[in-house]
PDB file of C-alpha atoms in Angstrom:
ATOM      1  CA  MET F 225     112.778 182.309  53.074  1.00 61.00           C
ATOM      2  CA  ASP F 226     114.363 178.964  54.008  1.00 86.00           C
ATOM      3  CA  ASP F 227     114.605 176.119  51.524  1.00 85.00           C
ATOM      4  CA  LEU F 228     112.231 173.787  53.383  1.00 87.00           C
ATOM      5  CA  TYR F 229     109.499 176.419  53.318  1.00 89.00           C
ATOM      6  CA  LEU F 230     110.062 176.980  49.598  1.00 90.00           C
ATOM      7  CA  MET F 231     109.992 173.230  48.932  1.00 89.00           C
ATOM      8  CA  THR F 232     106.760 172.885  50.903  1.00 92.00           C
ATOM      9  CA  VAL F 233     105.089 175.583  48.835  1.00 91.00           C
ATOM     10  CA  PHE F 234     106.409 174.123  45.580  1.00 90.00           C
ATOM     11  CA  VAL F 235     105.168 170.609  46.426  1.00 92.00           C
ATOM     12  CA  ALA F 236     101.728 172.005  47.234  1.00 91.00           C
ATOM     13  CA  VAL F 237     101.625 173.830  43.890  1.00 91.00           C
ATOM     14  CA  GLY F 238     103.081 170.877  41.987  1.00 89.00           C
ATOM     15  CA  ASP F 239     100.710 168.341  43.502  1.00 87.00           C
ATOM     16  CA  GLY F 240      97.611 170.371  42.666  1.00 88.00           C
ATOM     17  CA  LEU F 241      99.002 172.301  39.670  1.00 90.00           C
ATOM     18  CA  SER F 242      97.359 175.365  41.165  1.00 89.00           C
ATOM     19  CA  PHE F 243      98.667 178.458  42.943  1.00 90.00           C
ATOM     20  CA  ALA F 244      95.259 179.121  44.457  1.00 89.00           C
ATOM     21  CA  GLY F 245      94.894 175.527  45.649  1.00 89.00           C
ATOM     22  CA  ALA F 246      98.329 175.624  47.286  1.00 90.00           C
ATOM     23  CA  ALA F 247      97.446 178.917  49.012  1.00 90.00           C
ATOM     24  CA  ARG F 248      94.281 177.363  50.470  1.00 89.00           C
ATOM     25  CA  ALA F 249      96.057 174.159  51.523  1.00 88.00           C
ATOM     26  CA  LEU F 250      98.852 176.045  53.285  1.00 88.00           C
ATOM     27  CA  ASP F 251      96.699 178.898  54.576  1.00 89.00           C
ATOM     28  CA  LEU F 252      98.832 181.450  52.713  1.00 89.00           C
ATOM     29  CA  SER F 253      97.939 184.343  50.491  1.00 91.00           C
ATOM     30  CA  ALA F 254      98.188 183.905  46.708  1.00 88.00           C
ATOM     31  CA  THR F 255     100.881 186.575  46.743  1.00 91.00           C
ATOM     32  CA  ALA F 256     102.965 184.641  49.275  1.00 91.00           C
ATOM     33  CA  VAL F 257     102.752 181.477  47.177  1.00 91.00           C
ATOM     34  CA  THR F 258     103.746 183.329  44.008  1.00 91.00           C
ATOM     35  CA  ARG F 259     106.664 185.005  45.790  1.00 92.00           C
ATOM     36  CA  ALA F 260     107.895 181.662  47.186  1.00 91.00           C
ATOM     37  CA  ILE F 261     107.886 180.000  43.749  1.00 90.00           C
ATOM     38  CA  GLN F 262     109.687 182.959  42.182  1.00 91.00           C
ATOM     39  CA  THR F 263     112.325 182.857  44.927  1.00 91.00           C
ATOM     40  CA  LEU F 264     112.794 179.113  44.515  1.00 90.00           C
ATOM     41  CA  GLU F 265     113.186 179.348  40.736  1.00 90.00           C
ATOM     42  CA  SER F 266     115.623 182.230  41.129  1.00 91.00           C
ATOM     43  CA  ARG F 267     117.755 180.276  43.588  1.00 90.00           C
ATOM     44  CA  ARG F 268     117.731 177.142  41.419  1.00 88.00           C
ATOM     45  CA  GLY F 269     118.309 179.108  38.238  1.00 91.00           C
ATOM     46  CA  VAL F 270     115.661 177.179  36.293  1.00 91.00           C
ATOM     47  CA  ALA F 271     111.948 177.423  35.562  1.00 91.00           C
ATOM     48  CA  LEU F 272     110.152 174.746  37.546  1.00 91.00           C
ATOM     49  CA  LEU F 273     106.640 175.688  36.448  1.00 91.00           C
ATOM     50  CA  VAL F 274     105.211 176.646  33.056  1.00 90.00           C
ATOM     51  CA  ARG F 275     102.508 179.310  33.360  1.00 88.00           C
ATOM     52  CA  HIS F 276      99.637 179.184  30.898  1.00 87.00           C
ATOM     53  CA  THR F 277      96.656 181.538  30.651  1.00 81.00           C
ATOM     54  CA  ARG F 278      94.367 179.459  32.854  1.00 81.00           C
ATOM     55  CA  ARG F 279      96.586 176.720  34.234  1.00 86.00           C
ATOM     56  CA  VAL F 280     100.083 175.811  35.323  1.00 89.00           C
ATOM     57  CA  THR F 281     102.160 172.751  34.439  1.00 91.00           C
ATOM     58  CA  LEU F 282     105.519 171.364  35.505  1.00 91.00           C
ATOM     59  CA  SER F 283     108.603 171.801  33.370  1.00 90.00           C
ATOM     60  CA  GLU F 284     110.891 168.780  32.934  1.00 91.00           C
ATOM     61  CA  ALA F 285     113.163 170.184  35.630  1.00 91.00           C
ATOM     62  CA  GLY F 286     110.074 170.811  37.768  1.00 89.00           C
ATOM     63  CA  ARG F 287     108.957 167.186  37.525  1.00 90.00           C
ATOM     64  CA  ARG F 288     112.340 165.958  38.702  1.00 91.00           C
ATOM     65  CA  TYR F 289     112.536 168.552  41.457  1.00 91.00           C
ATOM     66  CA  LEU F 290     109.026 167.740  42.685  1.00 90.00           C
ATOM     67  CA  GLU F 291     109.936 164.097  43.175  1.00 90.00           C
ATOM     68  CA  ASP F 292     113.143 164.984  45.031  1.00 88.00           C
ATOM     69  CA  ALA F 293     111.425 167.652  47.135  1.00 89.00           C
ATOM     70  CA  ARG F 294     108.688 165.209  48.219  1.00 87.00           C
ATOM     71  CA  GLU F 295     111.326 162.730  49.394  1.00 85.00           C
ATOM     72  CA  ILE F 296     113.321 165.391  51.251  1.00 87.00           C
ATOM     73  CA  LEU F 297     110.226 166.671  53.045  1.00 84.00           C
ATOM     74  CA  ARG F 298     109.199 163.105  53.941  1.00 80.00           C
ATOM     75  CA  LEU F 299     112.615 162.383  55.471  1.00 79.00           C
ATOM     76  CA  VAL F 300     112.601 165.674  57.380  1.00 79.00           C
ATOM     77  CA  ALA F 301     109.143 164.895  58.780  1.00 75.00           C
ATOM     78  CA  GLU F 302     110.266 161.428  59.856  1.00 66.00           C
ATOM     79  CA  ALA F 303     113.440 162.800  61.443  1.00 69.00           C
ATOM     80  CA  GLU F 304     111.394 165.331  63.406  1.00 69.00           C
ATOM     81  CA  ALA F 305     108.976 162.654  64.543  1.00 62.00           C
ATOM     82  CA  GLY F 306     111.848 160.376  65.557  1.00 61.00           C
ATOM     83  CA  ALA F 307     113.563 163.141  67.543  1.00 61.00           C
ATOM     84  CA  SER F 308     110.384 164.091  69.392  1.00 57.00           C
ATOM     85  CA  ASP F 309     109.785 160.384  70.089  1.00 56.00           C
ATOM     86  CA  ALA F 310     113.269 159.779  71.517  1.00 55.00           C
ATOM     87  CA  ASN F 311     112.380 160.516  75.141  1.00 56.00           C
ATOM     88  CA  VAL F 312     108.896 159.029  75.021  1.00 63.00           C
ATOM     89  CA  VAL F 313     108.277 155.746  76.855  1.00 68.00           C
ATOM     90  CA  PRO F 314     107.370 153.190  74.167  1.00 71.00           C
ATOM     91  CA  ARG F 315     103.698 152.253  74.226  1.00 77.00           C
ATOM     92  CA  GLY F 316     101.526 150.279  71.870  1.00 84.00           C
ATOM     93  CA  THR F 317     101.692 146.937  70.100  1.00 87.00           C
ATOM     94  CA  LEU F 318     104.276 145.315  67.843  1.00 90.00           C
ATOM     95  CA  ARG F 319     103.389 142.439  65.527  1.00 91.00           C
ATOM     96  CA  VAL F 320     106.256 140.032  64.931  1.00 93.00           C
ATOM     97  CA  THR F 321     106.536 136.899  62.785  1.00 93.00           C
ATOM     98  CA  ALA F 322     109.227 134.224  62.429  1.00 93.00           C
ATOM     99  CA  PRO F 323     109.615 130.543  61.506  1.00 91.00           C
ATOM    100  CA  VAL F 324     108.171 128.273  64.200  1.00 89.00           C
ATOM    101  CA  VAL F 325     111.295 126.772  65.777  1.00 89.00           C
ATOM    102  CA  PHE F 326     113.411 129.904  65.314  1.00 92.00           C
ATOM    103  CA  GLY F 327     110.689 131.916  66.999  1.00 93.00           C
ATOM    104  CA  ARG F 328     110.477 129.562  69.960  1.00 92.00           C
ATOM    105  CA  LEU F 329     114.238 129.376  70.461  1.00 91.00           C
ATOM    106  CA  PHE F 330     115.321 132.944  69.776  1.00 93.00           C
ATOM    107  CA  ILE F 331     112.449 135.399  69.345  1.00 95.00           C
ATOM    108  CA  VAL F 332     110.501 134.513  72.504  1.00 96.00           C
ATOM    109  CA  PRO F 333     113.534 135.225  74.760  1.00 95.00           C
ATOM    110  CA  GLY F 334     114.043 138.509  72.883  1.00 95.00           C
ATOM    111  CA  ILE F 335     110.408 139.458  73.409  1.00 95.00           C
ATOM    112  CA  ALA F 336     110.710 138.642  77.119  1.00 96.00           C
ATOM    113  CA  GLU F 337     113.695 140.962  77.486  1.00 95.00           C
ATOM    114  CA  TYR F 338     111.963 143.693  75.481  1.00 94.00           C
ATOM    115  CA  LEU F 339     108.838 143.572  77.666  1.00 94.00           C
ATOM    116  CA  ARG F 340     110.941 143.692  80.829  1.00 94.00           C
ATOM    117  CA  ARG F 341     112.529 146.901  79.547  1.00 91.00           C
ATOM    118  CA  TYR F 342     109.307 148.406  78.198  1.00 91.00           C
ATOM    119  CA  PRO F 343     106.418 147.090  80.316  1.00 91.00           C
ATOM    120  CA  GLU F 344     103.872 149.402  78.661  1.00 89.00           C
ATOM    121  CA  MET F 345     104.361 147.630  75.324  1.00 91.00           C
ATOM    122  CA  THR F 346     102.521 144.557  74.087  1.00 91.00           C
ATOM    123  CA  VAL F 347     103.819 142.127  71.462  1.00 93.00           C
ATOM    124  CA  SER F 348     101.792 139.875  69.181  1.00 93.00           C
ATOM    125  CA  ALA F 349     104.006 137.061  67.849  1.00 93.00           C
ATOM    126  CA  THR F 350     102.991 134.707  65.042  1.00 93.00           C
ATOM    127  CA  PHE F 351     105.328 131.799  64.288  1.00 92.00           C
ATOM    128  CA  VAL F 352     104.629 130.048  60.979  1.00 87.00           C
ATOM    129  CA  ASP F 353     106.789 128.172  58.473  1.00 82.00           C
ATOM    130  CA  ARG F 354     105.729 130.203  55.457  1.00 83.00           C
ATOM    131  CA  THR F 355     106.605 133.558  53.920  1.00 81.00           C
ATOM    132  CA  VAL F 356     104.434 136.228  55.513  1.00 81.00           C
ATOM    133  CA  ASN F 357     103.577 139.429  53.642  1.00 81.00           C
ATOM    134  CA  LEU F 358     104.292 142.192  56.145  1.00 79.00           C
ATOM    135  CA  ILE F 359     102.094 144.784  54.458  1.00 77.00           C
ATOM    136  CA  ASP F 360      99.075 142.619  53.608  1.00 78.00           C
ATOM    137  CA  GLU F 361      99.056 140.850  56.974  1.00 84.00           C
ATOM    138  CA  GLY F 362      99.931 143.871  59.100  1.00 83.00           C
ATOM    139  CA  PHE F 363     103.250 142.806  60.646  1.00 87.00           C
ATOM    140  CA  ASP F 364     105.902 145.261  61.812  1.00 88.00           C
ATOM    141  CA  ILE F 365     108.866 142.911  61.674  1.00 91.00           C
ATOM    142  CA  ALA F 366     109.740 139.460  60.309  1.00 92.00           C
ATOM    143  CA  ILE F 367     112.631 137.012  60.413  1.00 91.00           C
ATOM    144  CA  ARG F 368     113.592 135.570  57.018  1.00 89.00           C
ATOM    145  CA  ILE F 369     115.960 132.612  56.573  1.00 88.00           C
ATOM    146  CA  GLY F 370     117.424 132.339  53.064  1.00 83.00           C
ATOM    147  CA  GLN F 371     118.143 134.664  50.168  1.00 79.00           C
ATOM    148  CA  LEU F 372     115.847 137.687  49.993  1.00 76.00           C
ATOM    149  CA  PRO F 373     113.972 138.667  46.824  1.00 70.00           C
ATOM    150  CA  ASP F 374     114.061 142.315  45.812  1.00 59.00           C
ATOM    151  CA  SER F 375     111.470 144.292  47.754  1.00 61.00           C
ATOM    152  CA  GLY F 376     110.840 147.651  49.341  1.00 62.00           C
ATOM    153  CA  MET F 377     111.471 146.213  52.815  1.00 71.00           C
ATOM    154  CA  LYS F 378     114.403 147.231  54.992  1.00 82.00           C
ATOM    155  CA  ALA F 379     116.637 144.238  55.798  1.00 86.00           C
ATOM    156  CA  ILE F 380     119.269 143.786  58.522  1.00 89.00           C
ATOM    157  CA  LYS F 381     121.502 140.713  58.363  1.00 91.00           C
ATOM    158  CA  VAL F 382     121.678 139.156  61.821  1.00 90.00           C
ATOM    159  CA  GLY F 383     123.447 135.867  61.113  1.00 89.00           C
ATOM    160  CA  GLU F 384     123.806 132.783  58.973  1.00 90.00           C
ATOM    161  CA  VAL F 385     122.661 129.207  59.344  1.00 90.00           C
ATOM    162  CA  GLY F 386     123.675 125.880  57.853  1.00 89.00           C
ATOM    163  CA  ARG F 387     121.790 122.591  57.569  1.00 90.00           C
ATOM    164  CA  THR F 388     122.610 119.291  59.243  1.00 92.00           C
ATOM    165  CA  ALA F 389     121.614 115.704  58.463  1.00 94.00           C
ATOM    166  CA  CYS F 390     121.240 113.715  61.664  1.00 96.00           C
ATOM    167  CA  ALA F 391     119.704 110.617  63.198  1.00 96.00           C
ATOM    168  CA  SER F 392     119.549 108.867  66.538  1.00 96.00           C
ATOM    169  CA  PRO F 393     122.456 106.623  67.629  1.00 96.00           C
ATOM    170  CA  GLU F 394     119.984 103.722  67.786  1.00 96.00           C
ATOM    171  CA  TYR F 395     118.945 104.231  64.131  1.00 96.00           C
ATOM    172  CA  LEU F 396     122.545 104.479  62.951  1.00 96.00           C
ATOM    173  CA  SER F 397     123.575 101.346  64.846  1.00 95.00           C
ATOM    174  CA  ARG F 398     120.765  99.399  63.144  1.00 95.00           C
ATOM    175  CA  HIS F 399     121.046 100.834  59.623  1.00 95.00           C
ATOM    176  CA  GLY F 400     124.635 102.047  59.388  1.00 95.00           C
ATOM    177  CA  VAL F 401     126.071 105.517  58.867  1.00 95.00           C
ATOM    178  CA  PRO F 402     125.759 106.963  55.329  1.00 94.00           C
ATOM    179  CA  GLN F 403     129.158 107.859  53.885  1.00 93.00           C
ATOM    180  CA  HIS F 404     127.954 109.789  50.843  1.00 92.00           C
ATOM    181  CA  PRO F 405     124.744 111.729  50.110  1.00 92.00           C
ATOM    182  CA  THR F 406     123.722 109.102  47.515  1.00 92.00           C
ATOM    183  CA  ASP F 407     123.712 106.511  50.349  1.00 94.00           C
ATOM    184  CA  LEU F 408     120.555 108.192  51.617  1.00 94.00           C
ATOM    185  CA  HIS F 409     118.553 106.273  49.005  1.00 94.00           C
ATOM    186  CA  LYS F 410     119.147 103.180  51.160  1.00 93.00           C
ATOM    187  CA  HIS F 411     117.964 104.882  54.353  1.00 95.00           C
ATOM    188  CA  ARG F 412     114.690 105.995  55.893  1.00 95.00           C
ATOM    189  CA  THR F 413     114.366 109.784  55.590  1.00 94.00           C
ATOM    190  CA  LEU F 414     111.948 112.158  57.283  1.00 94.00           C
ATOM    191  CA  ALA F 415     110.153 115.150  55.730  1.00 91.00           C
ATOM    192  CA  ILE F 416     108.880 118.253  57.516  1.00 87.00           C
ATOM    193  CA  ASP F 417     105.929 118.479  55.134  1.00 79.00           C
ATOM    194  CA  VAL F 418     103.212 115.911  55.744  1.00 74.00           C
ATOM    195  CA  SER F 419     102.098 116.096  52.102  1.00 73.00           C
ATOM    196  CA  SER F 420     105.585 115.773  50.600  1.00 71.00           C
ATOM    197  CA  GLN F 421     105.893 112.943  48.079  1.00 79.00           C
ATOM    198  CA  GLN F 422     109.464 113.880  47.171  1.00 85.00           C
ATOM    199  CA  MET F 423     112.076 116.131  48.729  1.00 89.00           C
ATOM    200  CA  VAL F 424     115.453 117.490  47.667  1.00 90.00           C
ATOM    201  CA  TRP F 425     118.346 117.649  50.128  1.00 90.00           C
ATOM    202  CA  LYS F 426     121.328 119.795  49.132  1.00 88.00           C
ATOM    203  CA  PHE F 427     124.913 119.031  50.069  1.00 88.00           C
ATOM    204  CA  GLY F 428     128.365 120.263  49.144  1.00 80.00           C
ATOM    205  CA  VAL F 429     129.782 123.730  48.627  1.00 63.00           C
ATOM    206  CA  ARG F 430     129.671 125.935  45.525  1.00 59.00           C
ATOM    207  CA  GLN F 431     131.250 124.089  42.555  1.00 59.00           C
ATOM    208  CA  SER F 432     130.900 120.717  44.286  1.00 76.00           C
ATOM    209  CA  ALA F 433     127.267 121.231  45.287  1.00 80.00           C
ATOM    210  CA  MET F 434     124.938 118.289  44.808  1.00 86.00           C
ATOM    211  CA  SER F 435     121.250 117.614  45.264  1.00 88.00           C
ATOM    212  CA  VAL F 436     119.690 114.314  46.263  1.00 90.00           C
ATOM    213  CA  LYS F 437     116.052 113.604  45.447  1.00 92.00           C
ATOM    214  CA  LEU F 438     114.477 111.417  48.087  1.00 92.00           C
ATOM    215  CA  LYS F 439     111.119 109.819  48.761  1.00 91.00           C
ATOM    216  CA  PRO F 440     110.478 110.326  52.479  1.00 90.00           C
ATOM    217  CA  SER F 441     109.584 107.374  54.633  1.00 90.00           C
ATOM    218  CA  CYS F 442     107.538 109.641  56.888  1.00 90.00           C
ATOM    219  CA  GLY F 443     106.204 113.178  56.683  1.00 89.00           C
ATOM    220  CA  PHE F 444     105.365 115.494  59.567  1.00 89.00           C
ATOM    221  CA  THR F 445     103.761 118.875  60.026  1.00 85.00           C
ATOM    222  CA  GLY F 446     106.646 120.986  61.241  1.00 82.00           C
ATOM    223  CA  SER F 447     110.197 120.520  62.447  1.00 88.00           C
ATOM    224  CA  ASP F 448     109.457 119.664  66.078  1.00 89.00           C
ATOM    225  CA  ALA F 449     107.553 116.505  65.143  1.00 91.00           C
ATOM    226  CA  ALA F 450     110.251 115.433  62.668  1.00 93.00           C
ATOM    227  CA  ILE F 451     112.962 115.934  65.309  1.00 94.00           C
ATOM    228  CA  ALA F 452     110.972 113.870  67.811  1.00 94.00           C
ATOM    229  CA  ALA F 453     110.588 111.109  65.199  1.00 95.00           C
ATOM    230  CA  ALA F 454     114.320 111.143  64.494  1.00 96.00           C
ATOM    231  CA  GLU F 455     114.991 110.859  68.245  1.00 95.00           C
ATOM    232  CA  LEU F 456     112.806 107.752  68.307  1.00 95.00           C
ATOM    233  CA  GLY F 457     114.884 106.148  65.567  1.00 95.00           C
ATOM    234  CA  LEU F 458     112.460 106.503  62.659  1.00 95.00           C
ATOM    235  CA  GLY F 459     115.045 107.860  60.222  1.00 95.00           C
ATOM    236  CA  ILE F 460     117.365 110.669  59.150  1.00 96.00           C
ATOM    237  CA  VAL F 461     116.244 114.295  59.182  1.00 95.00           C
ATOM    238  CA  HIS F 462     117.852 117.279  57.403  1.00 94.00           C
ATOM    239  CA  LEU F 463     117.250 120.591  59.172  1.00 92.00           C
ATOM    240  CA  PRO F 464     118.798 123.970  59.989  1.00 90.00           C
ATOM    241  CA  THR F 465     121.574 123.356  62.487  1.00 90.00           C
ATOM    242  CA  TYR F 466     120.093 125.570  65.198  1.00 90.00           C
ATOM    243  CA  GLN F 467     116.982 123.367  65.331  1.00 91.00           C
ATOM    244  CA  VAL F 468     118.918 120.224  66.315  1.00 92.00           C
ATOM    245  CA  ARG F 469     121.890 121.767  68.129  1.00 90.00           C
ATOM    246  CA  GLU F 470     120.605 120.917  71.624  1.00 90.00           C
ATOM    247  CA  LYS F 471     119.680 117.373  70.624  1.00 94.00           C
ATOM    248  CA  MET F 472     123.138 116.793  69.184  1.00 93.00           C
ATOM    249  CA  ALA F 473     124.804 118.292  72.263  1.00 93.00           C
ATOM    250  CA  SER F 474     122.859 115.889  74.487  1.00 95.00           C
ATOM    251  CA  GLY F 475     123.657 112.896  72.278  1.00 95.00           C
ATOM    252  CA  ALA F 476     120.029 112.267  71.350  1.00 96.00           C
ATOM    253  CA  LEU F 477     120.926 112.878  67.693  1.00 96.00           C
ATOM    254  CA  MET F 478     124.184 112.431  65.789  1.00 96.00           C
ATOM    255  CA  SER F 479     125.268 114.414  62.753  1.00 94.00           C
ATOM    256  CA  VAL F 480     126.060 112.507  59.544  1.00 94.00           C
ATOM    257  CA  LEU F 481     127.577 113.474  56.193  1.00 92.00           C
ATOM    258  CA  THR F 482     129.430 116.364  57.829  1.00 90.00           C
ATOM    259  CA  ALA F 483     132.073 116.288  55.071  1.00 88.00           C
ATOM    260  CA  PHE F 484     129.316 117.256  52.612  1.00 88.00           C
ATOM    261  CA  ALA F 485     127.773 120.113  54.582  1.00 82.00           C
ATOM    262  CA  GLY F 486     126.437 122.803  52.246  1.00 77.00           C
ATOM    263  CA  ASP F 487     126.792 126.564  52.270  1.00 78.00           C
ATOM    264  CA  THR F 488     125.204 128.619  55.007  1.00 85.00           C
ATOM    265  CA  VAL F 489     122.246 130.864  54.192  1.00 86.00           C
ATOM    266  CA  PRO F 490     121.641 134.350  55.626  1.00 91.00           C
ATOM    267  CA  ILE F 491     119.172 135.302  58.327  1.00 92.00           C
ATOM    268  CA  HIS F 492     117.617 138.755  57.980  1.00 91.00           C
ATOM    269  CA  LEU F 493     115.431 140.901  60.153  1.00 92.00           C
ATOM    270  CA  LEU F 494     112.914 142.495  57.797  1.00 89.00           C
ATOM    271  CA  HIS F 495     110.829 145.592  58.534  1.00 86.00           C
ATOM    272  CA  ARG F 496     109.015 148.460  56.828  1.00 73.00           C
ATOM    273  CA  GLU F 497     110.145 151.315  59.062  1.00 61.00           C
ATOM    274  CA  SER F 498     112.501 154.072  57.933  1.00 55.00           C
ATOM    275  CA  ARG F 499     115.652 154.855  59.901  1.00 50.00           C
ATOM    276  CA  PHE F 500     113.675 157.595  61.658  1.00 46.00           C
ATOM    277  CA  GLY F 501     110.907 155.242  62.731  1.00 55.00           C
ATOM    278  CA  SER F 502     109.095 155.007  66.039  1.00 70.00           C
ATOM    279  CA  SER F 503     111.060 154.290  69.188  1.00 78.00           C
ATOM    280  CA  LYS F 504     108.980 151.193  69.994  1.00 82.00           C
ATOM    281  CA  LEU F 505     110.151 149.525  66.769  1.00 86.00           C
ATOM    282  CA  ARG F 506     113.682 150.940  66.763  1.00 85.00           C
ATOM    283  CA  ASN F 507     114.258 149.666  70.292  1.00 88.00           C
ATOM    284  CA  PHE F 508     112.960 146.200  69.419  1.00 91.00           C
ATOM    285  CA  ILE F 509     115.109 146.036  66.258  1.00 91.00           C
ATOM    286  CA  ASP F 510     118.232 147.092  68.174  1.00 91.00           C
ATOM    287  CA  LEU F 511     117.622 144.585  70.962  1.00 93.00           C
ATOM    288  CA  LEU F 512     116.820 141.675  68.646  1.00 93.00           C
ATOM    289  CA  THR F 513     119.716 142.422  66.287  1.00 92.00           C
ATOM    290  CA  ALA F 514     122.212 142.409  69.159  1.00 92.00           C
ATOM    291  CA  ARG F 515     120.813 139.170  70.599  1.00 92.00           C
ATOM    292  CA  LEU F 516     120.770 137.287  67.292  1.00 92.00           C
ATOM    293  CA  ARG F 517     124.255 138.399  66.274  1.00 90.00           C
ATOM    294  CA  ALA F 518     125.538 137.116  69.618  1.00 89.00           C
ATOM    295  CA  GLU F 519     124.117 133.632  68.923  1.00 84.00           C
ATOM    296  CA  ARG F 520     126.282 131.072  67.142  1.00 75.00           C
ATOM    297  CA  LEU F 521     123.527 130.287  64.675  1.00 73.00           C
ATOM    298  CA  ALA F 522     125.708 128.747  61.962  1.00 64.00           C
ATOM    299  CA  SER F 523     127.249 126.162  64.260  1.00 64.00           C
TER     300      SER F 523
END
């Protein structure tokens, strides 16, 4: 008898605490179940079950072994499913979520490449500037910017991003260029939250880190509107560098306070799938990871 068969029988007995129930569930005879448990205990050299007159219970060793056996059988099942799925053309739907601007700039091109490779797939993408619960809201994959809390999700680091304070050349010529973060109190500043009454901008690195509390002159719903307002000379905006990189390259916006730039924060690709997951998700993860790591997101 191989070990996987013995584990399968033991898990069936341990889950139901019944030899007869395990026999019915596995379509085996009671004798076959009894023989499998005896063989398993003999090989392990420990009693896994405690037999009583009318019932059976798990020994302490049995409780530990049951938990380990369940996990081993789960991984084996996933590995088998992944292997059988390897040569199957991906079909179905993936649900993806990311922050709004990051999604537009980086996830949409990744989706386009994915659908060119796998035309029988469909992708549903939701871009929102809030933390989405993958399980409750039914998403397969999410992009997270910032430190991750502990969770049961699988996370793949795909890059880092810093933040940049910037304004239009026209604004800076009229109001001057701030030389220190505290100079921002004398400037018009723009918030990416329309309801924000106060905001905190962080500058500096590690031991020299500093925070500046500011009352925004204008608040907007989302980064795109705030960037457009900064272009029009309404004030200074403080955003992830990738969001304003093109505007700075074109000269529409100019970076300020670069000597006080803060630490970068990580970007993770978050998903629920095991390493033996479906090919449709594995292929998307591999493609997106390669694309994002190739981007110079921190600059």
